[in-house]
Amino acid sequence: MRKKERRNKGGIKLSITPLAAQSSAMVSLHLVPRLIALLLLLPGRIRSSSPVFNSLLSDLQGDPELEERCRDLLRDFGRRYESYVKCAVPSARPVRICENCHIQFEMLRVVYNNISSDQADPENCRDSLLRADRLMLVYMLFQNLEDVWDVAHCSRGYHGLSNITLRYMAKLNQSLSCFESQKNNHSELCRVCRADYKDLNEFYSIMEKNQTLCIDIEDSMNATRRLWSKDFNCSFPREETVPVIAVSSFMLFLPIIFYLSSFLHSEQKKRRLIHPKRAKSNNSLMNIQDKHS
Amino acid sequence: MANITKRVSWSSLCEDRAPGEGTALLDDTPGARRCRRQEETLKQPNEIPHNEKLLSLKYESLDYDNIENQLFLEEEGQMSPMGFKCVEISRWVICGLIGFLTGLIACFIDIVVEIVAAYKYKIVKRYIDQFVVEGGLCASVILWAILNSAFVMAGSLVVAIFEPIAAGSGIPQIKCYLNGVKIPRVVRLKTLVVKVFGVICSVVGGLAVGKEGPMIHSGAVVAAGVSQGRSTSLKKDLKIFEYFRRDTEKRDFVSAGAAAGVSAAFGAPVGGVLFSLEEGASFWNQMLTWRIFFASMISTFTLNFFRSIYNGNPGELANPGLINFGQFESGAYKLYEIPIFICMGAVGGVLGAGFNALNYWLTIFRIRYIHRSYLQVIEAILAAAATATVSYILMYCSDDCQTPGEHQAVEYPLQLFCPDGQHNSIATVFFNTPERSVRNLFHNFPGSYNSLTLFLFTFTYFFLACWTYGLTVSAGVFIPSLLLGAAWGRLIGNLLTNSGVSIFADPGKYALMGAAAQLGGIVRMTLSLTVIMVEATGNVTYGLPIMLVLMTSKIVGDYFAEGLYDIHIKLQSVPFLGWEAPATSHSFTAREVMSSPVMCFNRTEKVGTIVDVLSNTSAKHNGFPIVSDFTTNEPGRICGLILRSQLIVLLKHKVFVERAQLKQRKLLLKDFRDAYPRFPPIQSIHVSQDERECTMDLTEFMNPTPYTVPQETSLPRVFKLFRALGLRHLVVVDNENRVVGLVTRKDLARYHLGKHGLEELQLAQT
């Protein structure tokens, strides 16, 4: 839940218009495709439409607000952004973003931190790059990437390649190679690879509990499980239908017996009626009326 | 003209009785000489099976009407303006305490249930997971059933042995109490303890029950206890709040307690106030409302605060109620959805009426045949086992597998035969505490449940919930109704979403409306339920559709059957007074309604006479008119009214005229309060032969200005007096102010509008 809120916050920042802020949930849903589009478009545009870019640059050069130092930072940010996106997009499916791109992301983060920590003099780069206009493009671009990084939990698993992650990888590879070796005979595969797979599965469950999962691991495990359950069909079959049904119907039979027996054997509860005293004259009066009518 | 025929048949009924058999006396004792008239004692074939058309003798009225006798006037005269202010302040303090303690109890129940249920589900889950792999799944059914039964057995045993009144949700009982009926033992400390323990056991035991209804009862008990400043059960008297030791004040506080209970249960302070308003509205004033609201607010705040401590972030007040429906993110509804909601209301009404009718038959069967406590315990155990079994079968057979989403952790995911990484969808509703299941149904994203799953769940849960309500366990019907409604509501939502029209996006919204419709169809509350639902959702936008849904379900449901609580009140044979006198009763006069002849006393009465009248077991009267200048066959003129409880206190303190010089001090109002609320029975008071010859002067103690009506007053007028003033006795006099009869609650409550016009209920010993 908390995670979602954070994402929503990002969403609101992304689109400043009040309408979008109103339906923040929608924004958060739309955020991902939009982002991907951004990622795809941006580097391409920098290269392919360079004349336009140049003309813009010349405008910028005329901008007295922007110092050379800041311009360098901005260029640096752009380069690293590009390299990160170049890495991230191909790693989208199957998800390997944490594994492949954590170095690029770290570099991007460093340059962003440089920008945002640059606040020495009144003409600092933080203000001129991050807060100078309504769009706050640099801020937004980085914020979105950071959100993606958070949602993917990349900081959990690939904070350097931790020991646990490496062990997981080993187990995964073992299972996969077992699958590979028994590919042709599924029933045999289920029998032979069960130990490996079970080991992997249990290890994964422990990781899940300790919250040391990043999206790469989750995705690889999901794929493996799909292989195991769907493709190789090694799930547990429903074998014990008869005993389960027998036990259940016995259990359900008990109340019926209980109600029947208490109906037949328990004596029925009777209530003793009490006749309160009423005004006698009233009755006789009414009887007279009755007789008259 | 139906009532006329009924009247005739009634009178002929009296004629049919065989005269001269000396049973069923009301006040036919040697002492009943003054107002006695020539009347044969009558007898009928007098043993009948229990049915809904009875009034039980064991219920008495509360003394809501203040007794303005001389003692009262003296005490009031002595009180300074400061004293009155202190009383007012202590009212506020008490309301605060009520709220605080109620919230605390709610918090306690909630946390214990959470811990124990988590433990139970973990064990069962471990075994099911293990047995799926290794085989032997039927062992896990048995394990689950036995675990459930063990919890339910503990709860049911405690209820059946120690305090049967703690069974059920307690809302019918509190409704009766607020209506002015004294239900024996309903607001005692022991009841509270049993209730809390019972509720924990039955919820953990996996029955189709909730802990919300019992919260209302618990709040009422807390209120009744706190306001008295002492506990008779613990024999502890704090010597505070003595001013409030009478029915009038106590009942006001009980309404605050009920409100605090609702408020803690649903996080709905306004709903709580309105609940009290709806159920006990005849005695109401603005200051009381304001105090009740205070109690409600404190209660929900306390729960919220302690829960935040339990959850490890103190001060983060995010859980105002035991059940919290959670925020609906999809926002508002669309105009074109309103007709669908209304149709859902109608469905809820029909299903609710079916539920009630089924439960009615079951309850009659239970009262008639399952009245021994060991049978009741066995029944509860069997129900628990069957609930577990049915849930298990459904889970076993279900093919509906779901992948857990990013933002919704499933608490106890059961994989069963699903592919790895997925969990059984029906298990998220069955293998969970009902509150969580409701939330899951409201909030899990579209597609979390397939329609077949929902249908099967609705179908089985309907019967399970219906069966469970009325077992000898403390448990409420709110949550099962909500769950049931949420299931079929979500089913409708699913069907609409799958219909290919993209405008119906969120099945969770339909689950909410279904829940409202189902609950409304079962309990038939209107105003308070709307507000409770709105508050529990935290979304005022849904106010109108919820209201429409509840209106429809009530109208449709009332067409088929009564509300569940009303059914149970009737089956308990409680003399409950409705809002108004039954229609077509204008032709009845007080003369026909009243009991007559009346047992009266003189201003100065012989002790022997009083003791004889009071100890007459066949007629346990409670109010005795005081008359003057009677002759042997003429009734006397009324000059006051005295209650049994007062007489007993007088006898206990031996306030006899002849002993006046021996007495150390004058009797004060305090002496009456100290004896309240458990006045000793007359048998425990020893009166020697000498003392029997003494006399008592009742002038000082009687209520000198009782309400009286002439004989020709119509039934609806009498009814209105009772309902609006909270009367217990109404003396009927002739045009010379002579006592001719006495109207009590039971005399009025016996008329009710049945299928064949006006019918009369019979009095019975239960």
mmCIF file of C-alpha atoms in Angstrom, chain A residues 5-239:
data_model
loop_
_atom_site.group_PDB
_atom_site.id
_atom_site.type_symbol
_atom_site.label_atom_id
_atom_site.label_comp_id
_atom_site.label_asym_id
_atom_site.label_seq_id
_atom_site.Cartn_x
_atom_site.Cartn_y
_atom_site.Cartn_z
ATOM 1 C CA GLU A 5 1.220 5.862 -2.482
ATOM 2 C CA ARG A 6 4.718 6.679 -3.370
ATOM 3 C CA ARG A 7 3.992 5.886 -6.924
ATOM 4 C CA ASN A 8 0.940 8.031 -6.850
ATOM 5 C CA LYS A 9 2.967 10.888 -5.542
ATOM 6 C CA GLY A 10 5.276 10.473 -8.461
ATOM 7 C CA GLY A 11 2.289 10.461 -10.730
ATOM 8 C CA ILE A 12 1.012 13.717 -9.418
ATOM 9 C CA LYS A 13 4.344 15.326 -9.876
ATOM 10 C CA LEU A 14 4.526 13.998 -13.360
ATOM 11 C CA SER A 15 1.386 15.706 -14.512
ATOM 12 C CA ILE A 16 0.813 18.930 -12.783
ATOM 13 C CA THR A 17 -2.565 19.671 -14.277
ATOM 14 C CA PRO A 18 -5.283 19.496 -11.646
ATOM 15 C CA LEU A 19 -7.324 17.048 -13.664
ATOM 16 C CA ALA A 20 -4.633 14.451 -13.605
ATOM 17 C CA ALA A 21 -3.933 15.061 -9.961
ATOM 18 C CA GLN A 22 -7.544 14.320 -9.228
ATOM 19 C CA SER A 23 -7.421 10.844 -10.603
ATOM 20 C CA SER A 24 -4.031 9.981 -9.306
ATOM 21 C CA ALA A 25 -4.785 6.279 -9.390
ATOM 22 C CA MET A 26 -5.263 6.434 -13.123
ATOM 23 C CA VAL A 27 -2.047 8.295 -13.544
ATOM 24 C CA SER A 28 -0.133 5.718 -11.639
ATOM 25 C CA LEU A 29 -1.519 3.057 -13.925
ATOM 26 C CA HIS A 30 -0.650 4.987 -17.019
ATOM 27 C CA LEU A 31 2.709 5.948 -15.730
ATOM 28 C CA VAL A 32 4.592 2.924 -16.860
ATOM 29 C CA PRO A 33 3.722 2.905 -20.571
ATOM 30 C CA ARG A 34 4.210 6.635 -20.724
ATOM 31 C CA LEU A 35 7.569 6.305 -19.214
ATOM 32 C CA ILE A 36 8.621 3.633 -21.573
ATOM 33 C CA ALA A 37 7.564 5.844 -24.432
ATOM 34 C CA LEU A 38 9.652 8.619 -23.000
ATOM 35 C CA LEU A 39 12.610 6.364 -22.664
ATOM 36 C CA LEU A 40 12.284 5.184 -26.184
ATOM 37 C CA LEU A 41 11.723 8.557 -27.702
ATOM 38 C CA LEU A 42 14.235 10.616 -25.933
ATOM 39 C CA PRO A 43 17.585 9.197 -26.976
ATOM 40 C CA GLY A 44 16.361 8.789 -30.517
ATOM 41 C CA ARG A 45 15.313 12.343 -30.746
ATOM 42 C CA ILE A 46 18.589 13.618 -29.461
ATOM 43 C CA ARG A 47 20.436 11.920 -32.233
ATOM 44 C CA SER A 48 18.124 11.890 -35.204
ATOM 45 C CA SER A 49 16.708 15.381 -34.989
ATOM 46 C CA SER A 50 19.947 17.072 -34.220
ATOM 47 C CA PRO A 51 19.243 20.244 -36.252
ATOM 48 C CA VAL A 52 16.254 21.011 -34.099
ATOM 49 C CA PHE A 53 18.243 20.179 -31.066
ATOM 50 C CA ASN A 54 21.015 22.489 -32.197
ATOM 51 C CA SER A 55 18.709 25.380 -32.767
ATOM 52 C CA LEU A 56 17.363 24.844 -29.307
ATOM 53 C CA LEU A 57 20.893 24.754 -27.983
ATOM 54 C CA SER A 58 21.671 28.035 -29.573
ATOM 55 C CA ASP A 59 18.712 29.490 -27.835
ATOM 56 C CA LEU A 60 19.979 28.117 -24.632
ATOM 57 C CA GLN A 61 23.397 29.506 -25.168
ATOM 58 C CA GLY A 62 21.819 32.869 -25.287
ATOM 59 C CA ASP A 63 20.211 32.219 -21.973
ATOM 60 C CA PRO A 64 22.136 34.257 -19.463
ATOM 61 C CA GLU A 65 20.740 32.297 -16.539
ATOM 62 C CA LEU A 66 22.508 29.076 -17.342
ATOM 63 C CA GLU A 67 26.155 28.909 -16.434
ATOM 64 C CA GLU A 68 28.615 26.772 -18.292
ATOM 65 C CA ARG A 69 29.110 24.583 -15.241
ATOM 66 C CA CYS A 70 25.428 23.734 -15.163
ATOM 67 C CA ARG A 71 25.338 23.126 -18.868
ATOM 68 C CA ASP A 72 28.082 20.570 -18.408
ATOM 69 C CA LEU A 73 26.111 18.876 -15.700
ATOM 70 C CA LEU A 74 23.085 18.777 -17.909
ATOM 71 C CA ARG A 75 25.022 17.243 -20.786
ATOM 72 C CA ASP A 76 26.467 14.707 -18.447
ATOM 73 C CA PHE A 77 23.010 13.868 -17.156
ATOM 74 C CA GLY A 78 21.769 13.418 -20.717
ATOM 75 C CA ARG A 79 24.568 11.037 -21.640
ATOM 76 C CA ARG A 80 24.130 8.861 -18.612
ATOM 77 C CA TYR A 81 20.383 8.915 -19.006
ATOM 78 C CA GLU A 82 20.820 7.686 -22.532
ATOM 79 C CA SER A 83 23.122 4.882 -21.538
ATOM 80 C CA TYR A 84 20.774 3.790 -18.782
ATOM 81 C CA VAL A 85 17.754 3.743 -21.056
ATOM 82 C CA LYS A 86 19.700 1.893 -23.712
ATOM 83 C CA CYS A 87 20.430 -0.728 -21.154
ATOM 84 C CA ALA A 88 16.996 -0.821 -19.553
ATOM 85 C CA VAL A 89 14.740 -1.221 -22.567
ATOM 86 C CA PRO A 90 16.283 -4.413 -23.899
ATOM 87 C CA SER A 91 16.189 -5.806 -20.356
ATOM 88 C CA ALA A 92 12.472 -5.322 -20.102
ATOM 89 C CA ARG A 93 11.527 -8.835 -21.082
ATOM 90 C CA PRO A 94 12.571 -11.128 -19.526
ATOM 91 C CA VAL A 95 13.196 -8.711 -16.743
ATOM 92 C CA ARG A 96 16.896 -8.275 -16.108
ATOM 93 C CA ILE A 97 16.913 -4.607 -15.403
ATOM 94 C CA CYS A 98 18.408 -4.800 -11.943
ATOM 95 C CA GLU A 99 21.129 -7.147 -12.929
ATOM 96 C CA ASN A 100 22.103 -5.454 -16.175
ATOM 97 C CA CYS A 101 21.642 -1.808 -15.449
ATOM 98 C CA HIS A 102 22.437 -1.163 -11.854
ATOM 99 C CA ILE A 103 25.806 0.331 -12.748
ATOM 100 C CA GLN A 104 24.239 2.741 -15.221
ATOM 101 C CA PHE A 105 21.612 3.702 -12.719
ATOM 102 C CA GLU A 106 24.205 4.344 -10.057
ATOM 103 C CA MET A 107 26.053 6.651 -12.431
ATOM 104 C CA LEU A 108 22.869 8.482 -13.268
ATOM 105 C CA ARG A 109 22.109 8.852 -9.620
ATOM 106 C CA VAL A 110 25.536 10.301 -8.967
ATOM 107 C CA VAL A 111 25.141 13.008 -11.558
ATOM 108 C CA TYR A 112 21.650 13.815 -10.395
ATOM 109 C CA ASN A 113 22.870 14.063 -6.849
ATOM 110 C CA ASN A 114 25.564 16.408 -8.074
ATOM 111 C CA ILE A 115 22.952 18.605 -9.644
ATOM 112 C CA SER A 116 20.631 18.591 -6.702
ATOM 113 C CA SER A 117 23.362 19.136 -4.143
ATOM 114 C CA ASP A 118 24.763 22.063 -6.053
ATOM 115 C CA GLN A 119 23.316 24.883 -4.028
ATOM 116 C CA ALA A 120 26.277 26.930 -2.999
ATOM 117 C CA ASP A 121 25.726 30.372 -4.438
ATOM 118 C CA PRO A 122 22.464 32.074 -5.364
ATOM 119 C CA GLU A 123 23.026 31.201 -9.044
ATOM 120 C CA ASN A 124 23.297 27.488 -8.368
ATOM 121 C CA CYS A 125 22.616 24.686 -10.814
ATOM 122 C CA ARG A 126 20.022 23.003 -8.647
ATOM 123 C CA ASP A 127 17.662 25.905 -9.026
ATOM 124 C CA SER A 128 18.400 26.633 -12.639
ATOM 125 C CA LEU A 129 18.154 23.029 -13.803
ATOM 126 C CA LEU A 130 15.598 21.490 -11.538
ATOM 127 C CA ARG A 131 13.250 24.248 -10.493
ATOM 128 C CA ALA A 132 13.387 26.952 -13.076
ATOM 129 C CA ASP A 133 10.172 26.167 -14.919
ATOM 130 C CA ARG A 134 6.805 24.537 -14.612
ATOM 131 C CA LEU A 135 7.802 21.364 -16.400
ATOM 132 C CA MET A 136 10.887 20.588 -14.311
ATOM 133 C CA LEU A 137 11.924 18.073 -16.916
ATOM 134 C CA VAL A 138 15.169 16.876 -15.390
ATOM 135 C CA TYR A 139 13.588 16.341 -12.053
ATOM 136 C CA MET A 140 10.675 14.470 -13.574
ATOM 137 C CA LEU A 141 12.791 12.261 -15.759
ATOM 138 C CA PHE A 142 14.939 11.188 -12.906
ATOM 139 C CA GLN A 143 12.054 10.832 -10.505
ATOM 140 C CA ASN A 144 10.277 8.463 -12.840
ATOM 141 C CA LEU A 145 13.324 6.318 -13.275
ATOM 142 C CA GLU A 146 13.798 6.220 -9.569
ATOM 143 C CA ASP A 147 10.199 5.149 -9.106
ATOM 144 C CA VAL A 148 10.710 2.343 -11.575
ATOM 145 C CA TRP A 149 13.790 1.338 -9.677
ATOM 146 C CA ASP A 150 11.878 1.335 -6.402
ATOM 147 C CA VAL A 151 8.927 -0.581 -7.729
ATOM 148 C CA ALA A 152 11.321 -3.157 -9.095
ATOM 149 C CA HIS A 153 12.947 -3.416 -5.669
ATOM 150 C CA CYS A 154 16.290 -3.396 -7.426
ATOM 151 C CA SER A 155 18.019 -1.889 -4.448
ATOM 152 C CA ARG A 156 17.154 -5.011 -2.466
ATOM 153 C CA GLY A 157 18.743 -7.718 -4.505
ATOM 154 C CA TYR A 158 21.532 -6.061 -6.399
ATOM 155 C CA HIS A 159 23.145 -3.989 -3.802
ATOM 156 C CA GLY A 160 26.220 -5.451 -5.226
ATOM 157 C CA LEU A 161 25.555 -9.088 -5.944
ATOM 158 C CA SER A 162 24.743 -10.339 -2.519
ATOM 159 C CA ASN A 163 25.550 -13.768 -1.262
ATOM 160 C CA ILE A 164 21.900 -14.797 -1.183
ATOM 161 C CA THR A 165 21.319 -13.712 -4.739
ATOM 162 C CA LEU A 166 24.300 -15.686 -5.915
ATOM 163 C CA ARG A 167 23.096 -18.795 -4.145
ATOM 164 C CA TYR A 168 19.709 -18.345 -5.683
ATOM 165 C CA MET A 169 21.267 -18.040 -9.101
ATOM 166 C CA ALA A 170 23.159 -21.246 -8.583
ATOM 167 C CA LYS A 171 20.042 -23.123 -7.589
ATOM 168 C CA LEU A 172 18.097 -21.675 -10.468
ATOM 169 C CA ASN A 173 20.734 -22.715 -12.943
ATOM 170 C CA GLN A 174 20.817 -26.179 -11.491
ATOM 171 C CA SER A 175 17.055 -26.572 -11.916
ATOM 172 C CA LEU A 176 17.077 -25.141 -15.396
ATOM 173 C CA SER A 177 19.879 -27.402 -16.543
ATOM 174 C CA CYS A 178 17.978 -30.340 -15.101
ATOM 175 C CA PHE A 179 14.919 -29.256 -17.074
ATOM 176 C CA GLU A 180 17.092 -28.947 -20.145
ATOM 177 C CA SER A 181 18.494 -32.440 -19.770
ATOM 178 C CA GLN A 182 15.083 -34.104 -19.355
ATOM 179 C CA LYS A 183 13.256 -31.967 -21.868
ATOM 180 C CA ASN A 184 11.793 -34.801 -23.880
ATOM 181 C CA ASN A 185 10.140 -36.851 -21.191
ATOM 182 C CA HIS A 186 7.932 -34.787 -18.972
ATOM 183 C CA SER A 187 6.915 -37.444 -16.486
ATOM 184 C CA GLU A 188 10.535 -38.403 -16.063
ATOM 185 C CA LEU A 189 11.410 -34.733 -15.691
ATOM 186 C CA CYS A 190 8.944 -34.287 -12.881
ATOM 187 C CA ARG A 191 10.505 -37.167 -11.006
ATOM 188 C CA VAL A 192 14.149 -36.376 -11.618
ATOM 189 C CA CYS A 193 14.102 -32.643 -11.171
ATOM 190 C CA ARG A 194 11.684 -32.502 -8.261
ATOM 191 C CA ALA A 195 14.438 -32.363 -5.662
ATOM 192 C CA ASP A 196 16.234 -29.510 -7.396
ATOM 193 C CA TYR A 197 13.055 -27.635 -8.041
ATOM 194 C CA LYS A 198 11.814 -28.090 -4.517
ATOM 195 C CA ASP A 199 15.092 -26.825 -3.165
ATOM 196 C CA LEU A 200 14.863 -23.778 -5.381
ATOM 197 C CA ASN A 201 11.254 -23.182 -4.468
ATOM 198 C CA GLU A 202 11.921 -23.359 -0.758
ATOM 199 C CA PHE A 203 14.898 -21.085 -1.019
ATOM 200 C CA TYR A 204 12.777 -18.630 -2.931
ATOM 201 C CA SER A 205 10.059 -18.752 -0.290
ATOM 202 C CA ILE A 206 12.595 -17.882 2.365
ATOM 203 C CA MET A 207 13.798 -14.968 0.269
ATOM 204 C CA GLU A 208 10.216 -13.895 -0.220
ATOM 205 C CA LYS A 209 9.727 -13.852 3.527
ATOM 206 C CA ASN A 210 12.917 -11.896 4.156
ATOM 207 C CA GLN A 211 11.967 -9.433 1.428
ATOM 208 C CA THR A 212 15.236 -9.778 -0.410
ATOM 209 C CA LEU A 213 13.589 -10.131 -3.786
ATOM 210 C CA CYS A 214 14.094 -7.856 -6.710
ATOM 211 C CA ILE A 215 12.082 -8.019 -9.883
ATOM 212 C CA ASP A 216 14.712 -10.051 -11.749
ATOM 213 C CA ILE A 217 14.548 -12.868 -9.275
ATOM 214 C CA GLU A 218 10.783 -12.720 -9.056
ATOM 215 C CA ASP A 219 10.486 -12.880 -12.786
ATOM 216 C CA SER A 220 12.916 -15.704 -13.242
ATOM 217 C CA MET A 221 11.185 -17.695 -10.529
ATOM 218 C CA ASN A 222 7.780 -17.018 -12.040
ATOM 219 C CA ALA A 223 9.027 -18.245 -15.384
ATOM 220 C CA THR A 224 10.480 -21.362 -13.821
ATOM 221 C CA ARG A 225 7.279 -22.065 -11.932
ATOM 222 C CA ARG A 226 5.302 -21.632 -15.089
ATOM 223 C CA LEU A 227 7.551 -24.078 -16.790
ATOM 224 C CA TRP A 228 7.173 -26.541 -13.985
ATOM 225 C CA SER A 229 3.412 -26.244 -13.429
ATOM 226 C CA LYS A 230 2.063 -25.433 -16.868
ATOM 227 C CA ASP A 231 4.509 -26.627 -19.453
ATOM 228 C CA PHE A 232 5.770 -29.754 -17.756
ATOM 229 C CA ASN A 233 2.562 -30.193 -15.768
ATOM 230 C CA CYS A 234 4.308 -31.366 -12.650
ATOM 231 C CA SER A 235 1.777 -29.915 -10.146
ATOM 232 C CA PHE A 236 0.163 -32.185 -7.645
ATOM 233 C CA PRO A 237 -2.778 -34.015 -9.062
ATOM 234 C CA ARG A 238 -6.110 -34.244 -7.318
ATOM 235 C CA GLU A 239 -5.758 -37.829 -6.253
#
